Amino acid sequence: MRDEDLSTALTAAVRGSDAGFTTLWRALNPAVLRYLRVVCGEAAEDVASETWLQVARALPGFTGDATTFRVWLFRVARHRGIDDGRRAWRKREQARESVEPVDGRAERDVLFDVIENSGTEWALSLIGTLPPDQAEAVLLRVVAGLDAAGAAQVLGKRAGAVRIAAMRGLRRLAAHPQVRDRRAAAGPPRPRGELRLEGNRTDGRA
Amino acid sequence: MDARERARRLLRRGGADDTGRLDDERAERLLDGTATDDPDGLAALLADARGPARPDELTGEAAALAAFRHAHAAHEPAPLAAGEPRHRRRLALALTGAAAALLLGGTAYAAGTGRLPDGLQRTAHDLLSGVGVPAPPTTEASGTATQGAPALTPSPAPRASAVPTPTPTPDATVLIGLCRSWAATATNPNAKAISAEDLRILAAAAGGEAAIGAYCERLTAGPSAAPTPPPETAKPGNGATNTRKPSHAGKPDDD
């Protein structure tokens, strides 16, 4: 949902309108959840609930536009997610370093292995394989609908740093085997080796 | 596991291939969702990531809305769209009564079940700070219940360690406590949100998150909080995750 559409709902919600709040929630809860799954894994739903509770409580005093609200919402989510998922987060970092899977992240690996699932879940699970800073940057841009400046506010970084992280994330994703496989399989059937990859040099699958 | 490791290795290579075309401009378009071409499959991937809401992403609306209503009911300066001062007053009264009752029965469920000492601490804390009811003198038990309960420490709110008294229905008391915690969460900007575990328990008892509001209303309508045996203190380890600051990220008006 665009910020212009959200702002009406936001104004209403700040005044106490149920409908306004409901609109905000429906528009943004999926994004919050998707973002939180990467931040804190299986705690996402609980953290999302807590996030909305906190936001609901403070909403009567909210001033700002829809973009500000978005930034605020995701910042609340992030902080709560980090608090709740601190341990999981650390585990995840360790998992990246080591070859052996670290328990507790198993569910992520399961998602990861579902190759043929090419929907939202698939996309999110792939983004979830990125290093956290890259995954967050990508998700805040793509899923949360923030621009680089907004994402930077959520992350407490400079916009330039967020841009770089997002770019690195995209590059990794582009090189991901599942993305390639899907690229090869997707769209109107094209002759092998003639994917729309003009610059393609080393794609052994094509 | 093989797939993962294979992927990881490939990922380490980063943008070795396929990504020569990914410059800043294209990256921006991809991230904005305005890319018109998709040579590398990224546009499709990201479109999937921002795909339409799934049903499982839209559960919990009722609980969020209930919290929102409570917040607005308690927010004095905000003009109420369909103002119901009576309703507000009733809520305040209910919460005040709840606070008093809690002081009597506060430790009941901690002792009764031993499962949720942490939630009890919070219940008491949230409730008291939320309603602003001065805590009646509970000199006796204050040492026991607060010890090892970090959840209470961040707040200057009155200690809510209650006078231990016997209760016949610990489980009901637990739930009443949780209900109050749930309500306080919605009314007090500085109250800690009810923990996920508490919420689950409450939802289970109510028959779903959506039913919590009605359930709690029913539950707390009756004569509340009964007395109980010895105050079991919170498990120290359990409270550690609950010491997060009340609203470090929640400044609404910092635009």
Short mmCIF file of C-alpha atoms in Angstrom, two decimals:
data_model
loop_
_atom_site.label_atom_id
_atom_site.label_comp_id
_atom_site.label_asym_id
_atom_site.label_seq_id
_atom_site.Cartn_x
_atom_site.Cartn_y
_atom_site.Cartn_z
CA MET A 1 0.00 0.00 0.00
CA ARG A 2 1.28 3.40 -0.90
CA ASP A 3 2.02 6.00 1.67
CA GLU A 4 -0.67 8.27 0.24
CA ASP A 5 -3.26 5.60 0.92
CA LEU A 6 -1.83 4.84 4.30
CA SER A 7 -1.86 8.40 5.46
CA THR A 8 -5.63 8.61 5.52
CA ALA A 9 -5.79 5.48 7.61
CA LEU A 10 -3.01 6.77 9.80
CA THR A 11 -4.75 10.04 10.49
CA ALA A 12 -7.90 8.18 11.37
CA ALA A 13 -6.05 5.73 13.58
CA VAL A 14 -4.34 8.48 15.52
CA ARG A 15 -7.78 9.91 16.20
CA GLY A 16 -8.92 6.56 17.44
CA SER A 17 -10.66 5.07 14.45
CA ASP A 18 -10.80 1.31 14.52
CA ALA A 19 -11.08 1.20 10.78
CA GLY A 20 -8.00 3.33 10.43
CA PHE A 21 -5.97 1.12 12.67
CA THR A 22 -7.25 -2.02 11.02
CA THR A 23 -6.23 -0.68 7.66
CA LEU A 24 -2.75 0.05 8.92
CA TRP A 25 -2.49 -3.36 10.47
CA ARG A 26 -3.65 -5.24 7.43
CA ALA A 27 -1.43 -3.25 5.15
CA LEU A 28 1.69 -3.58 7.20
CA ASN A 29 1.51 -6.66 9.39
CA PRO A 30 2.54 -9.03 6.59
CA ALA A 31 5.57 -6.87 5.92
CA VAL A 32 6.41 -6.72 9.60
CA LEU A 33 6.21 -10.48 9.82
CA ARG A 34 8.33 -11.03 6.77
CA TYR A 35 10.94 -8.69 8.04
CA LEU A 36 10.91 -10.20 11.49
CA ARG A 37 11.30 -13.74 10.21
CA VAL A 38 14.71 -12.74 9.05
CA VAL A 39 15.52 -10.80 12.18
CA CYS A 40 14.34 -13.26 14.76
CA GLY A 41 13.21 -16.41 13.02
CA GLU A 42 10.45 -18.34 14.62
CA ALA A 43 9.80 -15.65 17.20
CA ALA A 44 8.52 -13.41 14.42
CA GLU A 45 4.86 -13.77 15.16
CA ASP A 46 5.23 -13.10 18.83
CA VAL A 47 7.46 -10.16 18.21
CA ALA A 48 5.05 -8.79 15.63
CA SER A 49 2.27 -8.94 18.21
CA GLU A 50 4.39 -7.13 20.72
CA THR A 51 5.32 -4.58 18.13
CA TRP A 52 1.71 -3.79 17.37
CA LEU A 53 0.86 -3.63 21.03
CA GLN A 54 3.54 -1.07 21.56
CA VAL A 55 2.57 0.86 18.48
CA ALA A 56 -1.10 0.78 19.40
CA ARG A 57 -0.33 2.15 22.82
CA ALA A 58 1.71 5.03 21.54
CA LEU A 59 -0.34 5.77 18.45
CA PRO A 60 -2.60 8.37 20.10
CA GLY A 61 0.44 10.55 20.55
CA PHE A 62 1.89 9.91 17.14
CA THR A 63 2.78 12.82 14.93
CA GLY A 64 4.18 12.38 11.51
CA ASP A 65 3.27 11.13 8.09
CA ALA A 66 2.87 7.65 6.73
CA THR A 67 6.54 7.31 5.93
CA THR A 68 7.43 8.30 9.44
CA PHE A 69 4.98 5.74 10.69
CA ARG A 70 6.52 3.04 8.55
CA VAL A 71 9.96 3.85 9.84
CA TRP A 72 8.73 3.91 13.39
CA LEU A 73 6.85 0.64 13.06
CA PHE A 74 9.82 -1.20 11.68
CA ARG A 75 12.13 0.31 14.16
CA VAL A 76 9.95 -0.88 16.98
CA ALA A 77 9.79 -4.29 15.34
CA ARG A 78 13.51 -4.42 14.91
CA HIS A 79 14.33 -3.50 18.45
CA ARG A 80 11.83 -5.91 19.82
CA GLY A 81 13.06 -8.56 17.48
CA ILE A 82 16.62 -8.04 18.48
CA ASP A 83 15.70 -8.19 22.11
CA ASP A 84 13.68 -11.32 21.71
CA GLY A 85 15.90 -12.93 19.22
CA ARG A 86 19.25 -11.92 20.51
CA ARG A 87 20.21 -15.47 21.10
CA ALA A 88 18.85 -16.73 17.84
CA TRP A 89 20.53 -13.89 16.06
CA ARG A 90 23.86 -14.75 17.52
CA LYS A 91 23.37 -18.36 16.67
CA ARG A 92 22.70 -17.38 13.18
CA GLU A 93 25.89 -15.43 12.98
CA GLN A 94 27.77 -18.42 14.24
CA ALA A 95 26.02 -20.65 11.77
CA ARG A 96 27.38 -18.53 9.00
CA GLU A 97 30.89 -19.09 10.14
CA SER A 98 30.62 -22.78 10.64
CA VAL A 99 29.81 -25.51 8.23
CA GLU A 100 27.77 -27.46 10.68
CA PRO A 101 24.22 -26.36 11.12
CA VAL A 102 23.47 -24.84 14.45
CA ASP A 103 20.40 -26.17 16.07
CA GLY A 104 17.57 -23.78 16.42
CA ARG A 105 17.88 -22.61 12.88
CA ALA A 106 16.82 -25.88 11.45
CA GLU A 107 13.48 -24.57 10.30
CA ARG A 108 15.26 -22.06 8.14
CA ASP A 109 17.23 -24.79 6.51
CA VAL A 110 14.08 -26.68 5.78
CA LEU A 111 12.67 -23.67 4.03
CA PHE A 112 15.89 -23.30 2.23
CA ASP A 113 15.69 -26.74 0.78
CA VAL A 114 12.26 -26.33 -0.66
CA ILE A 115 13.52 -25.60 -4.07
CA GLU A 116 10.37 -25.97 -6.03
CA ASN A 117 8.46 -23.60 -3.86
CA SER A 118 8.72 -20.44 -5.82
CA GLY A 119 6.35 -18.17 -3.99
CA THR A 120 6.70 -15.63 -1.31
CA GLU A 121 8.01 -18.15 1.15
CA TRP A 122 10.70 -19.18 -1.23
CA ALA A 123 11.80 -15.66 -1.92
CA LEU A 124 11.89 -14.79 1.76
CA SER A 125 13.83 -17.89 2.63
CA LEU A 126 16.44 -17.02 0.04
CA ILE A 127 16.73 -13.50 1.32
CA GLY A 128 17.03 -15.04 4.74
CA THR A 129 20.20 -16.78 3.68
CA LEU A 130 21.95 -13.48 3.26
CA PRO A 131 24.12 -12.07 6.00
CA PRO A 132 21.84 -10.19 8.38
CA ASP A 133 22.80 -6.69 7.36
CA GLN A 134 22.17 -7.47 3.73
CA ALA A 135 18.96 -9.32 4.38
CA GLU A 136 17.64 -6.49 6.49
CA ALA A 137 18.57 -3.86 3.96
CA VAL A 138 16.86 -5.78 1.18
CA LEU A 139 13.75 -6.50 3.19
CA LEU A 140 13.32 -3.00 4.47
CA ARG A 141 13.54 -1.73 0.94
CA VAL A 142 11.50 -4.38 -0.77
CA VAL A 143 9.02 -5.61 1.80
CA ALA A 144 8.71 -2.69 4.17
CA GLY A 145 8.52 -0.26 1.30
CA LEU A 146 11.10 2.13 2.66
CA ASP A 147 13.60 4.07 0.68
CA ALA A 148 17.28 4.00 1.54
CA ALA A 149 16.91 6.88 3.95
CA GLY A 150 14.00 5.28 5.74
CA ALA A 151 15.71 1.93 5.96
CA ALA A 152 18.77 3.68 7.30
CA GLN A 153 16.68 5.23 10.03
CA VAL A 154 15.34 1.85 11.01
CA LEU A 155 18.79 0.35 11.08
CA GLY A 156 20.53 3.27 12.67
CA LYS A 157 22.96 3.48 9.79
CA ARG A 158 23.78 5.89 7.07
CA ALA A 159 21.81 5.63 3.87
CA GLY A 160 24.99 4.94 1.96
CA ALA A 161 25.74 1.93 4.12
CA VAL A 162 22.24 0.61 3.54
CA ARG A 163 22.59 1.04 -0.19
CA ILE A 164 25.80 -0.91 -0.20
CA ALA A 165 24.37 -3.67 1.92
CA ALA A 166 21.33 -3.95 -0.30
CA MET A 167 23.47 -4.03 -3.40
CA ARG A 168 25.63 -6.79 -2.01
CA GLY A 169 22.55 -8.70 -1.04
CA LEU A 170 21.14 -8.42 -4.51
CA ARG A 171 24.36 -9.62 -6.03
CA ARG A 172 24.44 -12.63 -3.84
CA LEU A 173 20.86 -13.39 -4.64
CA ALA A 174 21.48 -13.12 -8.33
CA ALA A 175 24.26 -15.66 -8.01
CA HIS A 176 22.18 -18.00 -5.91
CA PRO A 177 21.76 -21.41 -7.51
CA GLN A 178 18.05 -21.46 -6.90
CA VAL A 179 17.62 -18.12 -8.55
CA ARG A 180 19.55 -19.42 -11.52
CA ASP A 181 17.56 -22.60 -11.64
CA ARG A 182 14.40 -20.69 -11.54
CA ARG A 183 15.68 -18.28 -14.10
CA ALA A 184 16.35 -21.17 -16.37
CA ALA A 185 12.94 -22.63 -15.75
CA ALA A 186 10.93 -19.45 -15.60
CA GLY A 187 9.01 -17.52 -18.11
CA PRO A 188 8.17 -18.55 -21.63
CA PRO A 189 10.28 -21.52 -22.61
CA ARG A 190 13.45 -20.30 -24.10
CA PRO A 191 16.15 -22.29 -25.81
CA ARG A 192 18.86 -23.27 -23.43
CA GLY A 193 21.83 -21.04 -23.49
CA GLU A 194 19.70 -18.26 -24.77
CA LEU A 195 18.32 -16.96 -21.56
CA ARG A 196 18.04 -13.25 -21.40
CA LEU A 197 21.47 -13.16 -19.90
CA GLU A 198 23.49 -11.32 -22.40
CA GLY A 199 26.28 -10.71 -20.00
CA ASN A 200 26.25 -14.25 -18.77
CA ARG A 201 29.63 -15.80 -18.77
CA THR A 202 29.98 -18.68 -16.47
CA ASP A 203 26.54 -19.96 -15.81
CA GLY A 204 27.09 -23.64 -16.14
CA ARG A 205 23.40 -24.32 -15.91
CA ALA A 206 22.30 -22.36 -18.88
CA MET B 1 22.23 -30.10 4.12
CA ASP B 2 24.11 -30.74 0.92
CA ALA B 3 22.00 -28.20 -0.82
CA ARG B 4 22.64 -25.69 1.85
CA GLU B 5 26.35 -26.14 1.83
CA ARG B 6 26.44 -26.01 -1.90
CA ALA B 7 24.45 -22.83 -1.81
CA ARG B 8 26.63 -21.38 0.84
CA ARG B 9 29.69 -22.00 -1.19
CA LEU B 10 28.13 -20.46 -4.19
CA LEU B 11 26.97 -17.53 -2.16
CA ARG B 12 30.47 -16.90 -0.98
CA ARG B 13 31.44 -16.30 -4.51
CA GLY B 14 29.07 -13.40 -4.35
CA GLY B 15 28.39 -11.63 -7.57
CA ALA B 16 31.03 -13.40 -9.54
CA ASP B 17 28.70 -13.96 -12.39
CA ASP B 18 25.38 -12.84 -13.71
CA THR B 19 25.66 -9.58 -11.92
CA GLY B 20 27.85 -7.49 -14.05
CA ARG B 21 24.76 -5.57 -14.98
CA LEU B 22 23.74 -4.80 -11.47
CA ASP B 23 24.67 -1.19 -11.06
CA ASP B 24 23.35 1.28 -8.56
CA GLU B 25 20.61 2.47 -10.76
CA ARG B 26 19.29 -0.95 -11.51
CA ALA B 27 19.58 -1.95 -7.89
CA GLU B 28 17.45 1.02 -6.92
CA ARG B 29 14.82 0.10 -9.44
CA LEU B 30 14.78 -3.48 -8.26
CA LEU B 31 14.43 -2.42 -4.68
CA ASP B 32 11.72 0.06 -5.54
CA GLY B 33 9.90 -2.53 -7.59
CA THR B 34 10.07 -0.42 -10.71
CA ALA B 35 12.48 -2.52 -12.73
CA THR B 36 11.02 -3.32 -16.09
CA ASP B 37 13.46 -5.96 -17.23
CA ASP B 38 14.62 -9.02 -15.39
CA PRO B 39 17.73 -10.51 -16.89
CA ASP B 40 18.95 -12.01 -13.66
CA GLY B 41 15.69 -13.11 -12.09
CA LEU B 42 15.98 -10.63 -9.28
CA ALA B 43 12.89 -8.68 -10.19
CA ALA B 44 10.81 -11.86 -10.04
CA LEU B 45 12.39 -12.89 -6.78
CA LEU B 46 11.74 -9.56 -5.16
CA ALA B 47 8.23 -9.45 -6.54
CA ASP B 48 7.63 -12.75 -4.82
CA ALA B 49 9.05 -11.37 -1.61
CA ARG B 50 6.56 -8.54 -1.68
CA GLY B 51 3.75 -10.80 -2.76
CA PRO B 52 0.21 -10.44 -1.45
CA ALA B 53 -0.56 -11.11 2.17
CA ARG B 54 -1.14 -14.73 3.07
CA PRO B 55 -3.82 -15.77 5.52
CA ASP B 56 -1.31 -16.68 8.20
CA GLU B 57 0.02 -13.17 8.03
CA LEU B 58 -3.35 -11.74 8.92
CA THR B 59 -4.03 -13.52 12.14
CA GLY B 60 -3.87 -11.56 15.33
CA GLU B 61 -5.79 -8.61 14.04
CA ALA B 62 -8.34 -8.79 16.81
CA ALA B 63 -5.71 -8.71 19.53
CA ALA B 64 -3.98 -5.77 17.93
CA LEU B 65 -7.25 -3.95 17.54
CA ALA B 66 -8.19 -4.63 21.13
CA ALA B 67 -4.90 -3.18 22.27
CA PHE B 68 -5.51 -0.19 20.09
CA ARG B 69 -8.95 0.36 21.57
CA HIS B 70 -7.64 0.12 25.07
CA ALA B 71 -4.88 2.55 24.24
CA HIS B 72 -7.33 5.05 22.96
CA ALA B 73 -9.74 4.59 25.75
CA ALA B 74 -6.96 5.37 28.17
CA HIS B 75 -5.51 8.23 26.24
CA GLU B 76 -7.08 11.28 27.78
CA PRO B 77 -6.11 14.09 25.46
CA ALA B 78 -7.03 12.27 22.31
CA PRO B 79 -10.47 13.11 21.06
CA LEU B 80 -12.50 10.00 20.82
CA ALA B 81 -14.16 9.54 17.51
CA ALA B 82 -17.23 8.04 19.06
CA GLY B 83 -16.60 9.32 22.53
CA GLU B 84 -17.71 7.10 25.30
CA PRO B 85 -16.60 8.63 28.52
CA ARG B 86 -18.63 6.18 30.48
CA HIS B 87 -16.84 3.33 28.92
CA ARG B 88 -13.57 4.92 29.70
CA ARG B 89 -14.47 5.48 33.27
CA ARG B 90 -15.62 1.96 33.60
CA LEU B 91 -12.34 0.73 32.30
CA ALA B 92 -10.40 2.90 34.69
CA LEU B 93 -12.48 1.68 37.54
CA ALA B 94 -12.06 -1.88 36.50
CA LEU B 95 -8.34 -1.47 36.29
CA THR B 96 -8.17 0.25 39.63
CA GLY B 97 -10.11 -2.55 41.17
CA ALA B 98 -7.92 -4.97 39.43
CA ALA B 99 -4.86 -3.33 40.84
CA ALA B 100 -6.14 -3.58 44.34
CA ALA B 101 -7.21 -7.13 43.86
CA LEU B 102 -3.91 -7.99 42.40
CA LEU B 103 -2.11 -6.80 45.45
CA LEU B 104 -3.98 -9.36 47.39
CA GLY B 105 -3.78 -12.17 44.96
CA GLY B 106 -0.74 -11.26 43.03
CA THR B 107 1.50 -14.05 43.93
CA ALA B 108 -1.22 -16.58 43.78
CA TYR B 109 -0.44 -18.08 40.50
CA ALA B 110 3.26 -17.96 40.86
CA ALA B 111 2.79 -20.12 43.83
CA GLY B 112 -0.04 -22.03 42.34
CA THR B 113 1.58 -23.07 39.16
CA GLY B 114 5.19 -22.18 39.42
CA ARG B 115 5.11 -21.76 35.72
CA LEU B 116 4.85 -18.09 35.23
CA PRO B 117 6.51 -16.24 38.00
CA ASP B 118 7.83 -13.81 35.54
CA GLY B 119 4.48 -12.97 34.17
CA LEU B 120 3.21 -12.31 37.60
CA GLN B 121 5.87 -9.80 38.29
CA ARG B 122 5.03 -8.05 35.15
CA THR B 123 1.37 -8.25 35.73
CA ALA B 124 1.72 -6.49 38.97
CA HIS B 125 4.16 -4.01 37.65
CA ASP B 126 2.26 -3.21 34.52
CA LEU B 127 -0.95 -2.90 36.29
CA LEU B 128 0.29 -0.58 38.94
CA SER B 129 2.25 1.69 36.72
CA GLY B 130 -0.49 1.57 34.17
CA VAL B 131 -3.32 2.71 36.31
CA GLY B 132 -1.30 4.88 38.53
CA VAL B 133 -2.83 3.47 41.61
CA PRO B 134 -0.64 3.91 44.59
CA ALA B 135 0.32 0.60 45.96
CA PRO B 136 -1.11 -0.16 49.33
CA PRO B 137 1.53 -0.88 51.87
CA THR B 138 2.72 -4.38 51.39
CA THR B 139 5.69 -4.23 53.57
CA GLU B 140 5.72 -7.84 54.46
CA ALA B 141 6.30 -9.58 51.26
CA SER B 142 8.20 -7.05 49.29
CA GLY B 143 11.47 -8.75 49.85
CA THR B 144 10.49 -12.12 48.68
CA ALA B 145 8.69 -11.49 45.50
CA THR B 146 10.94 -8.90 44.02
CA GLN B 147 14.09 -10.72 44.65
CA GLY B 148 15.35 -12.23 41.47
CA ALA B 149 12.69 -10.64 39.42
CA PRO B 150 14.50 -8.37 37.03
CA ALA B 151 11.33 -7.56 35.21
CA LEU B 152 10.44 -5.23 37.98
CA THR B 153 13.68 -3.43 38.34
CA PRO B 154 13.65 -1.11 35.37
CA SER B 155 10.63 0.69 36.65
CA PRO B 156 10.20 2.87 39.65
CA ALA B 157 6.68 1.59 39.98
CA PRO B 158 5.63 0.41 43.36
CA ARG B 159 6.61 -3.07 44.23
CA ALA B 160 3.77 -5.38 43.70
CA SER B 161 4.80 -8.27 45.72
CA ALA B 162 1.62 -9.16 47.36
CA VAL B 163 0.67 -10.44 50.68
CA PRO B 164 0.43 -14.15 50.33
CA THR B 165 -2.93 -15.58 50.98
CA PRO B 166 -4.51 -18.89 50.22
CA THR B 167 -6.40 -19.46 47.06
CA PRO B 168 -8.71 -22.18 46.01
CA THR B 169 -8.33 -21.64 42.28
CA PRO B 170 -4.81 -20.82 41.36
CA ASP B 171 -5.39 -21.32 37.71
CA ALA B 172 -8.15 -18.80 37.54
CA THR B 173 -5.99 -16.40 39.43
CA VAL B 174 -3.24 -16.89 36.97
CA LEU B 175 -5.52 -16.11 34.14
CA ILE B 176 -6.95 -13.10 35.85
CA GLY B 177 -3.45 -11.85 36.37
CA LEU B 178 -2.64 -12.42 32.76
CA CYS B 179 -5.78 -10.63 31.73
CA ARG B 180 -4.74 -7.63 33.69
CA SER B 181 -1.32 -7.74 32.28
CA TRP B 182 -2.87 -7.90 28.89
CA ALA B 183 -5.07 -4.93 29.61
CA ALA B 184 -2.27 -2.93 31.18
CA THR B 185 -0.16 -3.49 28.15
CA ALA B 186 -2.74 -1.71 26.15
CA THR B 187 -3.32 1.20 28.43
CA ASN B 188 0.07 2.17 29.68
CA PRO B 189 2.64 3.48 27.22
CA ASN B 190 5.41 2.45 29.54
CA ALA B 191 4.14 -0.94 30.45
CA LYS B 192 5.97 -3.84 29.04
CA ALA B 193 4.02 -5.79 26.53
CA ILE B 194 2.62 -9.02 27.77
CA SER B 195 5.08 -11.73 26.98
CA ALA B 196 4.51 -14.03 24.11
CA GLU B 197 4.20 -16.99 26.38
CA ASP B 198 1.64 -15.27 28.53
CA LEU B 199 -0.26 -14.25 25.48
CA ARG B 200 -0.30 -17.78 24.22
CA ILE B 201 -1.56 -19.08 27.49
CA LEU B 202 -4.19 -16.43 27.57
CA ALA B 203 -5.19 -17.12 24.01
CA ALA B 204 -5.39 -20.81 24.72
CA ALA B 205 -7.63 -20.20 27.68
CA ALA B 206 -9.79 -17.76 25.80
CA GLY B 207 -10.02 -19.95 22.77
CA GLY B 208 -8.04 -17.77 20.46
CA GLU B 209 -6.39 -14.41 20.51
CA ALA B 210 -9.45 -12.79 19.13
CA ALA B 211 -11.43 -13.92 22.11
CA ILE B 212 -9.10 -12.62 24.76
CA GLY B 213 -10.91 -9.34 25.22
CA ALA B 214 -14.28 -10.88 25.85
CA TYR B 215 -12.80 -13.66 27.87
CA CYS B 216 -10.94 -11.34 30.15
CA GLU B 217 -13.93 -9.12 30.54
CA ARG B 218 -15.91 -12.09 31.74
CA LEU B 219 -13.16 -13.34 33.93
CA THR B 220 -12.40 -10.10 35.64
CA ALA B 221 -16.02 -9.17 36.04
CA GLY B 222 -16.46 -11.66 38.80
CA PRO B 223 -14.97 -11.37 42.23
CA SER B 224 -11.32 -11.60 41.66
CA ALA B 225 -8.08 -12.75 42.86
CA ALA B 226 -7.95 -15.11 45.55
CA PRO B 227 -5.36 -15.71 48.07
CA THR B 228 -2.75 -18.28 47.95
CA PRO B 229 0.02 -20.07 49.66
CA PRO B 230 3.60 -19.10 49.91
CA PRO B 231 4.96 -16.61 47.46
CA GLU B 232 7.21 -18.40 45.10
CA THR B 233 9.67 -15.99 43.67
CA ALA B 234 10.51 -15.56 40.08
CA LYS B 235 13.16 -17.67 38.56
CA PRO B 236 16.10 -15.39 38.07
CA GLY B 237 17.09 -16.83 34.77
CA ASN B 238 13.70 -16.43 33.36
CA GLY B 239 13.46 -12.76 33.85
CA ALA B 240 16.60 -11.90 32.01
CA THR B 241 14.93 -11.53 28.69
CA ASN B 242 12.36 -9.22 30.07
CA THR B 243 14.55 -6.39 31.14
CA ARG B 244 14.40 -4.60 27.91
CA LYS B 245 13.74 -0.98 28.19
CA PRO B 246 10.17 0.01 27.91
CA SER B 247 10.28 2.01 24.76
CA HIS B 248 13.72 2.47 23.42
CA ALA B 249 12.43 2.51 19.93
CA GLY B 250 9.01 3.74 20.50
CA LYS B 251 9.18 7.46 20.33
CA PRO B 252 6.28 8.26 18.18
CA ASP B 253 7.11 11.80 17.43
CA ASP B 254 10.71 11.76 16.45
CA ASP B 255 10.30 12.56 12.86
#
